[in-house]
mmCIF file of C-alpha atoms in Angstrom:
data_model
loop_
_atom_site.group_PDB
_atom_site.id
_atom_site.type_symbol
_atom_site.label_atom_id
_atom_site.label_comp_id
_atom_site.label_asym_id
_atom_site.label_seq_id
_atom_site.Cartn_x
_atom_site.Cartn_y
_atom_site.Cartn_z
ATOM 1 C CA MET A 420 97.537 65.978 30.074
ATOM 2 C CA ALA A 421 97.780 62.317 29.112
ATOM 3 C CA THR A 422 100.681 63.089 26.798
ATOM 4 C CA ALA A 423 102.488 65.018 29.441
ATOM 5 C CA PHE A 424 102.002 62.217 31.965
ATOM 6 C CA ALA A 425 103.271 59.694 29.374
ATOM 7 C CA ASP A 426 106.344 61.825 28.744
ATOM 8 C CA VAL A 427 107.124 61.909 32.454
ATOM 9 C CA GLU A 428 106.783 58.152 32.679
ATOM 10 C CA THR A 429 109.068 57.767 29.667
ATOM 11 C CA VAL A 430 111.721 59.971 31.223
ATOM 12 C CA ARG A 431 111.523 58.046 34.472
ATOM 13 C CA SER A 432 111.784 54.716 32.708
ATOM 14 C CA ASP A 433 114.774 55.959 30.760
ATOM 15 C CA ALA A 434 116.444 57.330 33.910
ATOM 16 C CA ALA A 435 116.020 54.128 35.890
ATOM 17 C CA PRO A 436 118.886 52.204 34.275
ATOM 18 C CA VAL A 437 121.128 55.232 34.679
ATOM 19 C CA GLN A 438 120.379 55.239 38.367
ATOM 20 C CA ASP A 439 121.125 51.524 38.615
ATOM 21 C CA GLN A 440 124.413 52.032 36.860
ATOM 22 C CA THR A 441 125.250 54.864 39.202
ATOM 23 C CA GLU A 442 124.442 52.727 42.243
ATOM 24 C CA THR A 443 126.606 49.942 40.830
ATOM 25 C CA LYS A 444 129.507 52.327 40.398
ATOM 26 C CA VAL A 445 129.033 53.682 43.899
ATOM 27 C CA THR A 446 128.955 50.140 45.272
ATOM 28 C CA GLN A 447 132.132 49.249 43.434
ATOM 29 C CA THR A 448 133.780 52.448 44.543
ATOM 30 C CA SER A 449 132.736 51.944 48.171
ATOM 31 C CA SER A 450 134.108 48.429 48.157
ATOM 32 C CA GLN A 451 137.567 49.673 47.245
ATOM 33 C CA PRO A 452 138.095 51.774 50.418
ATOM 34 C CA GLU A 453 137.065 48.748 52.460
ATOM 35 C CA GLN A 454 139.870 46.780 50.925
ATOM 36 C CA GLY A 455 142.193 49.719 51.449
ATOM 37 C CA ALA A 456 141.083 50.000 55.085
ATOM 38 C CA LYS A 457 141.884 46.347 55.625
ATOM 39 C CA GLY A 458 145.283 46.905 54.193
ATOM 40 C CA SER A 459 145.890 50.018 56.306
ATOM 41 C CA ALA A 460 144.853 48.472 59.667
ATOM 42 C CA PRO A 461 148.412 48.565 61.095
ATOM 43 C CA ALA A 462 148.708 52.205 60.065
ATOM 44 C CA ALA A 463 145.416 53.025 61.811
ATOM 45 C CA SER A 464 146.474 51.196 64.971
ATOM 46 C CA SER A 465 149.798 53.012 64.985
ATOM 47 C CA TRP A 466 147.955 56.276 64.534
ATOM 48 C CA ASN A 467 145.734 55.456 67.538
ATOM 49 C CA LEU A 468 148.836 54.653 69.569
ATOM 50 C CA GLN A 469 150.351 57.987 68.620
ATOM 51 C CA ALA A 470 147.132 59.743 69.605
ATOM 52 C CA VAL A 471 147.146 58.049 73.008
ATOM 53 C CA VAL A 472 150.815 58.899 73.549
ATOM 54 C CA SER A 473 150.288 62.508 72.514
ATOM 55 C CA LYS A 474 147.260 62.774 74.779
ATOM 56 C CA HIS A 475 148.689 61.193 77.938
ATOM 57 C CA GLY A 476 152.378 61.689 77.225
ATOM 58 C CA LYS A 477 152.318 65.353 78.150
ATOM 59 C CA ALA A 478 150.766 64.564 81.515
ATOM 60 C CA LEU A 479 153.555 62.052 82.205
ATOM 61 C CA LEU A 480 156.505 63.719 80.551
ATOM 62 C CA ALA A 481 156.154 67.032 82.371
ATOM 63 C CA PRO A 482 156.370 65.548 85.923
ATOM 64 C CA ILE A 483 159.158 63.176 84.875
ATOM 65 C CA ALA A 484 161.108 66.042 83.337
ATOM 66 C CA GLY A 485 160.625 68.128 86.463
ATOM 67 C CA ILE A 486 161.836 65.324 88.740
ATOM 68 C CA LEU A 487 164.865 64.632 86.559
ATOM 69 C CA ALA A 488 165.742 68.318 86.476
ATOM 70 C CA PHE A 489 165.484 68.500 90.262
ATOM 71 C CA LEU A 490 167.692 65.431 90.707
ATOM 72 C CA ALA A 491 170.273 66.829 88.287
ATOM 73 C CA LEU A 492 170.337 70.183 90.076
ATOM 74 C CA TRP A 493 170.583 68.398 93.431
ATOM 75 C CA ALA A 494 173.487 66.245 92.223
ATOM 76 C CA VAL A 495 175.366 69.291 90.936
ATOM 77 C CA LEU A 496 174.855 71.604 93.922
ATOM 78 C CA ALA A 497 175.051 69.083 96.798
ATOM 79 C CA PRO A 498 178.860 68.543 96.734
ATOM 80 C CA GLN A 499 179.367 72.304 96.942
ATOM 81 C CA VAL A 500 177.618 72.551 100.340
ATOM 82 C CA ASP A 501 179.873 71.649 103.288
ATOM 83 C CA THR A 502 178.323 70.834 106.667
ATOM 84 C CA SER A 503 179.674 69.695 110.006
ATOM 85 C CA LEU A 504 179.067 66.119 108.837
ATOM 86 C CA GLY A 505 180.744 66.571 105.468
ATOM 87 C CA ALA A 506 179.425 67.478 102.046
ATOM 88 C CA LEU A 507 175.691 67.448 101.482
ATOM 89 C CA PRO A 508 174.689 64.001 100.143
ATOM 90 C CA GLY A 509 173.498 63.738 96.575
ATOM 91 C CA PRO A 510 170.726 61.528 95.191
ATOM 92 C CA VAL A 511 173.039 58.518 94.806
ATOM 93 C CA GLU A 512 174.242 58.654 98.423
ATOM 94 C CA VAL A 513 170.669 59.043 99.702
ATOM 95 C CA ALA A 514 169.498 56.073 97.623
ATOM 96 C CA GLU A 515 172.379 53.973 98.956
ATOM 97 C CA GLN A 516 171.352 54.732 102.535
ATOM 98 C CA GLY A 517 167.759 53.810 101.684
ATOM 99 C CA ALA A 518 168.996 50.432 100.471
ATOM 100 C CA ALA A 519 171.111 50.093 103.630
ATOM 101 C CA LEU A 520 168.064 50.768 105.815
ATOM 102 C CA TYR A 521 166.155 48.061 103.956
ATOM 103 C CA ASN A 522 169.015 45.617 104.494
ATOM 104 C CA GLU A 523 169.005 46.457 108.193
ATOM 105 C CA TRP A 524 165.289 45.665 108.306
ATOM 106 C CA GLN A 525 165.868 42.279 106.681
ATOM 107 C CA ALA A 526 168.741 41.498 109.068
ATOM 108 C CA SER A 527 166.563 42.475 112.024
ATOM 109 C CA ASN A 528 163.791 40.162 110.837
ATOM 110 C CA ASP A 529 166.267 37.302 110.512
ATOM 111 C CA ALA A 530 167.634 37.952 114.010
ATOM 112 C CA LYS A 531 164.083 38.127 115.367
ATOM 113 C CA ALA A 532 163.171 34.808 113.746
ATOM 114 C CA GLU A 533 166.313 33.163 115.133
ATOM 115 C CA PHE A 534 165.553 34.530 118.605
ATOM 116 C CA TYR A 535 162.028 33.101 118.681
ATOM 117 C CA ALA A 536 163.174 29.781 117.195
ATOM 118 C CA ALA A 537 165.866 29.410 119.866
ATOM 119 C CA GLN A 538 163.383 30.444 122.571
ATOM 120 C CA ASP A 539 160.816 27.894 121.414
ATOM 121 C CA GLY A 540 163.520 25.236 121.529
ATOM 122 C CA ARG A 541 164.458 26.154 125.110
ATOM 123 C CA ILE A 542 160.818 26.151 126.191
ATOM 124 C CA ALA A 543 160.262 22.737 124.553
ATOM 125 C CA ALA A 544 163.365 21.377 126.298
ATOM 126 C CA GLY A 545 162.197 22.718 129.647
ATOM 127 C CA THR A 546 165.169 25.016 130.223
ATOM 128 C CA GLN A 547 163.050 28.206 129.926
ATOM 129 C CA ALA A 548 159.666 28.660 131.582
ATOM 130 C CA ILE A 549 158.594 32.121 130.380
ATOM 131 C CA ALA A 550 158.549 33.481 126.835
ATOM 132 C CA PHE A 551 160.046 36.910 126.257
ATOM 133 C CA ASP A 552 159.472 39.427 123.484
ATOM 134 C CA TYR A 553 162.248 40.334 121.104
ATOM 135 C CA ALA A 554 163.900 43.490 122.423
ATOM 136 C CA GLY A 555 165.900 44.571 119.397
ATOM 137 C CA PRO A 556 165.912 48.214 118.318
ATOM 138 C CA PRO A 557 163.168 49.248 115.871
ATOM 139 C CA THR A 558 164.205 49.492 112.249
ATOM 140 C CA PHE A 559 163.308 52.275 109.841
ATOM 141 C CA LEU A 560 160.323 50.396 108.421
ATOM 142 C CA ASP A 561 159.094 49.619 111.946
ATOM 143 C CA GLN A 562 159.200 53.334 112.711
ATOM 144 C CA VAL A 563 157.297 54.101 109.510
ATOM 145 C CA PHE A 564 154.476 51.771 110.589
ATOM 146 C CA THR A 565 154.497 53.302 114.076
ATOM 147 C CA SER A 566 154.071 56.775 112.605
ATOM 148 C CA LEU A 567 151.215 55.566 110.399
ATOM 149 C CA LYS A 568 149.437 54.057 113.396
ATOM 150 C CA THR A 569 149.964 57.237 115.399
ATOM 151 C CA VAL A 570 148.596 59.548 112.723
ATOM 152 C CA ALA A 571 145.677 57.164 112.110
ATOM 153 C CA LEU A 572 144.667 57.278 115.780
ATOM 154 C CA GLY A 573 145.026 61.056 115.941
ATOM 155 C CA PHE A 574 143.076 61.509 112.696
ATOM 156 C CA VAL A 575 140.232 59.252 113.848
ATOM 157 C CA LEU A 576 139.992 61.084 117.174
ATOM 158 C CA ALA A 577 140.017 64.450 115.398
ATOM 159 C CA THR A 578 137.247 63.329 113.030
ATOM 160 C CA LEU A 579 135.102 61.982 115.879
ATOM 161 C CA PHE A 580 135.349 65.323 117.677
ATOM 162 C CA ALA A 581 135.245 67.704 114.717
ATOM 163 C CA VAL A 582 132.345 66.343 112.646
ATOM 164 C CA PRO A 583 129.635 66.421 115.382
ATOM 165 C CA ILE A 584 130.755 69.849 116.592
ATOM 166 C CA GLY A 585 130.840 71.145 113.020
ATOM 167 C CA LEU A 586 127.351 69.806 112.325
ATOM 168 C CA ALA A 587 126.007 71.466 115.456
ATOM 169 C CA ALA A 588 127.721 74.746 114.572
ATOM 170 C CA GLY A 589 126.320 74.665 111.044
ATOM 171 C CA LEU A 590 122.774 73.959 112.189
ATOM 172 C CA SER A 591 122.728 76.421 115.099
ATOM 173 C CA PRO A 592 123.920 80.009 114.547
ATOM 174 C CA VAL A 593 123.922 80.552 118.311
ATOM 175 C CA PHE A 594 126.230 77.585 118.938
ATOM 176 C CA ASN A 595 128.419 78.700 116.037
ATOM 177 C CA ALA A 596 128.789 82.169 117.539
ATOM 178 C CA ALA A 597 129.607 80.630 120.926
ATOM 179 C CA ILE A 598 132.468 78.398 119.745
ATOM 180 C CA ASN A 599 133.847 80.614 116.979
ATOM 181 C CA PRO A 600 136.181 82.628 119.279
ATOM 182 C CA LEU A 601 137.558 79.414 120.790
ATOM 183 C CA VAL A 602 138.172 77.922 117.360
ATOM 184 C CA GLN A 603 139.963 81.034 116.120
ATOM 185 C CA ILE A 604 142.182 81.088 119.228
ATOM 186 C CA MET A 605 143.022 77.381 119.355
ATOM 187 C CA LYS A 606 143.519 76.841 115.626
ATOM 188 C CA PRO A 607 146.935 78.550 115.235
ATOM 189 C CA VAL A 608 148.502 76.991 118.367
ATOM 190 C CA SER A 609 151.706 75.117 117.542
ATOM 191 C CA PRO A 610 152.136 71.446 118.476
ATOM 192 C CA LEU A 611 155.237 72.476 120.431
ATOM 193 C CA ALA A 612 152.971 74.438 122.754
ATOM 194 C CA TRP A 613 150.451 71.602 123.127
ATOM 195 C CA LEU A 614 153.072 68.967 123.857
ATOM 196 C CA PRO A 615 154.007 69.912 127.479
ATOM 197 C CA ILE A 616 150.353 70.193 128.483
ATOM 198 C CA VAL A 617 149.413 66.896 126.847
ATOM 199 C CA THR A 618 152.461 65.188 128.354
ATOM 200 C CA MET A 619 151.526 66.220 131.887
ATOM 201 C CA VAL A 620 147.857 65.267 131.446
ATOM 202 C CA VAL A 621 148.636 61.875 129.931
ATOM 203 C CA SER A 622 151.304 61.138 132.550
ATOM 204 C CA ALA A 623 148.801 61.923 135.299
ATOM 205 C CA THR A 624 146.095 59.818 133.632
ATOM 206 C CA ILE A 625 148.078 56.732 132.617
ATOM 207 C CA THR A 626 149.662 55.479 135.821
ATOM 208 C CA SER A 627 149.904 51.779 135.013
ATOM 209 C CA ALA A 628 153.367 50.252 134.816
ATOM 210 C CA ASP A 629 152.410 48.303 131.689
ATOM 211 C CA PRO A 630 149.687 50.271 129.852
ATOM 212 C CA MET A 631 147.922 48.931 126.795
ATOM 213 C CA LEU A 632 149.289 51.855 124.743
ATOM 214 C CA ALA A 633 152.638 53.464 125.417
ATOM 215 C CA LYS A 634 152.530 56.965 126.874
ATOM 216 C CA SER A 635 154.658 58.402 124.085
ATOM 217 C CA PHE A 636 152.281 56.919 121.505
ATOM 218 C CA VAL A 637 149.215 58.386 123.230
ATOM 219 C CA ILE A 638 150.886 61.783 123.650
ATOM 220 C CA SER A 639 151.800 61.989 119.966
ATOM 221 C CA ALA A 640 148.306 60.902 118.865
ATOM 222 C CA ILE A 641 146.567 63.477 121.077
ATOM 223 C CA VAL A 642 148.849 66.262 119.871
ATOM 224 C CA VAL A 643 148.029 65.261 116.277
ATOM 225 C CA MET A 644 144.331 65.349 117.138
ATOM 226 C CA LEU A 645 144.487 68.814 118.759
ATOM 227 C CA CYS A 646 146.313 70.321 115.792
ATOM 228 C CA SER A 647 144.411 68.630 112.951
ATOM 229 C CA LEU A 648 140.745 68.777 113.970
ATOM 230 C CA TRP A 649 140.190 72.426 112.994
ATOM 231 C CA PRO A 650 140.007 72.092 109.192
ATOM 232 C CA THR A 651 137.416 69.327 109.497
ATOM 233 C CA LEU A 652 135.398 71.296 112.045
ATOM 234 C CA ILE A 653 135.377 74.508 110.027
ATOM 235 C CA ASN A 654 134.584 72.836 106.684
ATOM 236 C CA THR A 655 131.827 70.739 108.250
ATOM 237 C CA ALA A 656 130.247 73.851 109.756
ATOM 238 C CA VAL A 657 130.446 75.727 106.443
ATOM 239 C CA GLY A 658 129.002 72.803 104.498
ATOM 240 C CA THR A 659 126.151 72.328 106.959
ATOM 241 C CA ALA A 660 125.296 76.031 107.011
ATOM 242 C CA SER A 661 125.181 76.163 103.200
ATOM 243 C CA ILE A 662 122.433 73.541 102.865
ATOM 244 C CA ASP A 663 119.442 74.745 100.895
ATOM 245 C CA LYS A 664 116.785 76.012 103.305
ATOM 246 C CA ASP A 665 114.032 74.578 101.122
ATOM 247 C CA LEU A 666 115.508 71.138 101.735
ATOM 248 C CA LEU A 667 115.317 71.646 105.473
ATOM 249 C CA ASN A 668 111.765 72.907 105.128
ATOM 250 C CA VAL A 669 110.866 69.705 103.295
ATOM 251 C CA GLY A 670 112.237 67.777 106.255
ATOM 252 C CA ARG A 671 110.021 69.767 108.595
ATOM 253 C CA VAL A 672 106.989 69.121 106.398
ATOM 254 C CA LEU A 673 107.749 65.398 106.402
ATOM 255 C CA LYS A 674 108.240 65.589 110.187
ATOM 256 C CA LEU A 675 111.624 63.867 110.052
ATOM 257 C CA GLY A 676 113.311 63.145 113.346
ATOM 258 C CA THR A 677 116.717 64.492 114.300
ATOM 259 C CA PHE A 678 118.546 61.334 113.275
ATOM 260 C CA GLN A 679 116.676 61.065 109.959
ATOM 261 C CA LYS A 680 117.285 64.736 109.291
ATOM 262 C CA LEU A 681 121.018 64.264 109.784
ATOM 263 C CA THR A 682 121.332 61.071 107.769
ATOM 264 C CA LYS A 683 118.906 61.891 104.942
ATOM 265 C CA LEU A 684 119.414 65.628 104.467
ATOM 266 C CA VAL A 685 122.351 67.177 106.317
ATOM 267 C CA LEU A 686 125.137 64.628 105.882
ATOM 268 C CA PRO A 687 124.588 63.889 102.147
ATOM 269 C CA SER A 688 124.530 67.612 101.342
ATOM 270 C CA SER A 689 127.597 68.538 103.419
ATOM 271 C CA LEU A 690 129.636 65.437 102.577
ATOM 272 C CA PRO A 691 131.944 67.158 100.020
ATOM 273 C CA TYR A 692 132.818 69.837 102.584
ATOM 274 C CA ILE A 693 133.452 67.223 105.266
ATOM 275 C CA PHE A 694 135.830 65.250 103.069
ATOM 276 C CA THR A 695 137.678 68.406 102.062
ATOM 277 C CA GLY A 696 138.205 69.193 105.727
ATOM 278 C CA MET A 697 139.320 65.622 106.425
ATOM 279 C CA ARG A 698 141.910 65.780 103.658
ATOM 280 C CA LEU A 699 143.290 69.011 105.081
ATOM 281 C CA SER A 700 143.246 67.579 108.603
ATOM 282 C CA LEU A 701 145.139 64.471 107.536
ATOM 283 C CA GLY A 702 147.817 66.581 105.862
ATOM 284 C CA VAL A 703 148.168 68.813 108.923
ATOM 285 C CA GLY A 704 148.264 65.794 111.218
ATOM 286 C CA TRP A 705 151.045 64.155 109.209
ATOM 287 C CA MET A 706 153.130 67.341 109.393
ATOM 288 C CA VAL A 707 152.490 67.781 113.102
ATOM 289 C CA LEU A 708 153.332 64.147 113.826
ATOM 290 C CA ILE A 709 157.051 64.492 113.069
ATOM 291 C CA ALA A 710 157.527 67.319 115.567
ATOM 292 C CA ALA A 711 155.414 65.544 118.170
ATOM 293 C CA GLU A 712 157.417 62.329 117.837
ATOM 294 C CA MET A 713 160.692 64.209 118.126
ATOM 295 C CA LEU A 714 159.778 65.723 121.467
ATOM 296 C CA ALA A 715 157.658 62.883 122.860
ATOM 297 C CA GLN A 716 160.315 60.312 121.847
ATOM 298 C CA ASN A 717 157.678 58.141 120.257
ATOM 299 C CA PRO A 718 159.469 55.472 118.166
ATOM 300 C CA GLY A 719 158.413 56.802 114.780
ATOM 301 C CA LEU A 720 159.852 58.793 111.906
ATOM 302 C CA GLY A 721 160.257 61.900 114.033
ATOM 303 C CA LYS A 722 162.362 60.029 116.571
ATOM 304 C CA PHE A 723 164.359 58.438 113.747
ATOM 305 C CA VAL A 724 165.249 61.867 112.360
ATOM 306 C CA TRP A 725 166.149 63.157 115.827
ATOM 307 C CA ASP A 726 168.285 60.110 116.663
ATOM 308 C CA GLU A 727 170.184 60.374 113.391
ATOM 309 C CA PHE A 728 170.782 64.076 114.031
ATOM 310 C CA GLN A 729 172.110 63.277 117.485
ATOM 311 C CA ASN A 730 174.211 60.423 116.096
ATOM 312 C CA GLY A 731 176.293 62.733 113.944
ATOM 313 C CA SER A 732 177.901 60.047 111.789
ATOM 314 C CA SER A 733 178.915 60.498 108.167
ATOM 315 C CA GLN A 734 175.798 58.599 107.083
ATOM 316 C CA SER A 735 173.327 60.467 109.284
ATOM 317 C CA LEU A 736 172.659 63.338 106.904
ATOM 318 C CA ALA A 737 171.899 61.004 103.998
ATOM 319 C CA ARG A 738 169.572 58.970 106.206
ATOM 320 C CA ILE A 739 167.768 62.095 107.371
ATOM 321 C CA MET A 740 167.288 63.207 103.771
ATOM 322 C CA PHE A 741 165.981 59.759 102.835
ATOM 323 C CA ALA A 742 163.524 59.971 105.746
ATOM 324 C CA VAL A 743 162.379 63.390 104.496
ATOM 325 C CA ILE A 744 161.668 61.927 101.047
ATOM 326 C CA VAL A 745 159.745 59.029 102.604
ATOM 327 C CA ILE A 746 157.724 61.454 104.734
ATOM 328 C CA GLY A 747 156.762 63.434 101.634
ATOM 329 C CA LEU A 748 155.819 60.323 99.651
ATOM 330 C CA ILE A 749 153.683 58.975 102.485
ATOM 331 C CA GLY A 750 151.911 62.325 102.808
ATOM 332 C CA PHE A 751 151.195 62.272 99.069
ATOM 333 C CA LEU A 752 149.849 58.708 99.227
ATOM 334 C CA LEU A 753 147.627 59.521 102.212
ATOM 335 C CA ASP A 754 146.117 62.429 100.289
ATOM 336 C CA ARG A 755 145.490 60.183 97.266
ATOM 337 C CA ILE A 756 143.823 57.611 99.492
ATOM 338 C CA MET A 757 141.521 60.247 100.954
ATOM 339 C CA MET A 758 140.645 61.415 97.446
ATOM 340 C CA GLY A 759 139.712 57.846 96.527
ATOM 341 C CA VAL A 760 137.546 57.482 99.624
ATOM 342 C CA GLU A 761 135.860 60.790 98.828
ATOM 343 C CA LYS A 762 135.065 59.707 95.258
ATOM 344 C CA PHE A 763 133.703 56.383 96.499
ATOM 345 C CA ALA A 764 131.487 58.050 99.101
ATOM 346 C CA SER A 765 130.277 60.685 96.619
ATOM 347 C CA ARG A 766 129.447 57.994 94.032
ATOM 348 C CA ASN A 767 127.353 56.086 96.571
ATOM 349 C CA ARG A 768 125.699 59.292 97.704
ATOM 350 C CA LEU A 769 124.662 60.157 94.171
ATOM 351 C CA ALA A 770 123.551 56.589 93.526
#
């Protein structure tokens, strides 16, 4: 046994230097790739850049290619379509009218500044006692801001009405059954049908000669509200009704009040449904707004399109098409904004 043990020790002692030599070789070998890696740093960085481009390039190249193809098809087919106002404008003509509208806005701002400067001089000299507002026609950008304010008021009113009613409908099956027929009847009504009724009601309500809000503005906002509140109401009711019953039972065990029940249990659970309904409502409201402004003669994008159609000049069609593009872009941006608000609210809810 002692001999065997001695033999094992001898083998181990003989193998030790071999192991050290092996480790030395491995160390030397491992040091060489490090030097090679330092030398190939630009190649690695270029490879990472290619990976990023290949990863995100497809997401960017496909939409860009689609837009370019659409513009090319538009430019080719537009001159072949003859209208009462001439050939259908192509992308270049529409872009030129967009630049012309911007120049008109700048010229209007300059004229407005000159008007107020001259008026301040007359008031300082004592030749004018009362200050007057600038009465120039609204420009395209002014009408864009008017439309945004109108849809914002209508959307806020729709949300204030739809969310409480939707919560009540989701929590009470009896109340849900009571309002469901009304919702199904009112939901598909066109804004063109609402407009005469709203016009008469608002005209009978606002009788002041100088109201705080113009009648046309209020009419357009109320029509937007009546047509856009239904998606929020329905989604809020569905989200509230789908809350886990065990969660509500926990609230009963804890003897939570009505307000605490809504804020601690109902609203956090139904928040994704509510925001989905609000996004749909905002999109519907923006579409409805153009028709409402056309008929109510509210100085917004709808009225701009109608006035250009009535104008009938050679530039009117290009301006109308530019307004259509702006309407679509604004609708897209409003949807993106609502998505951002939804993500922010959901992050805080989960936190």
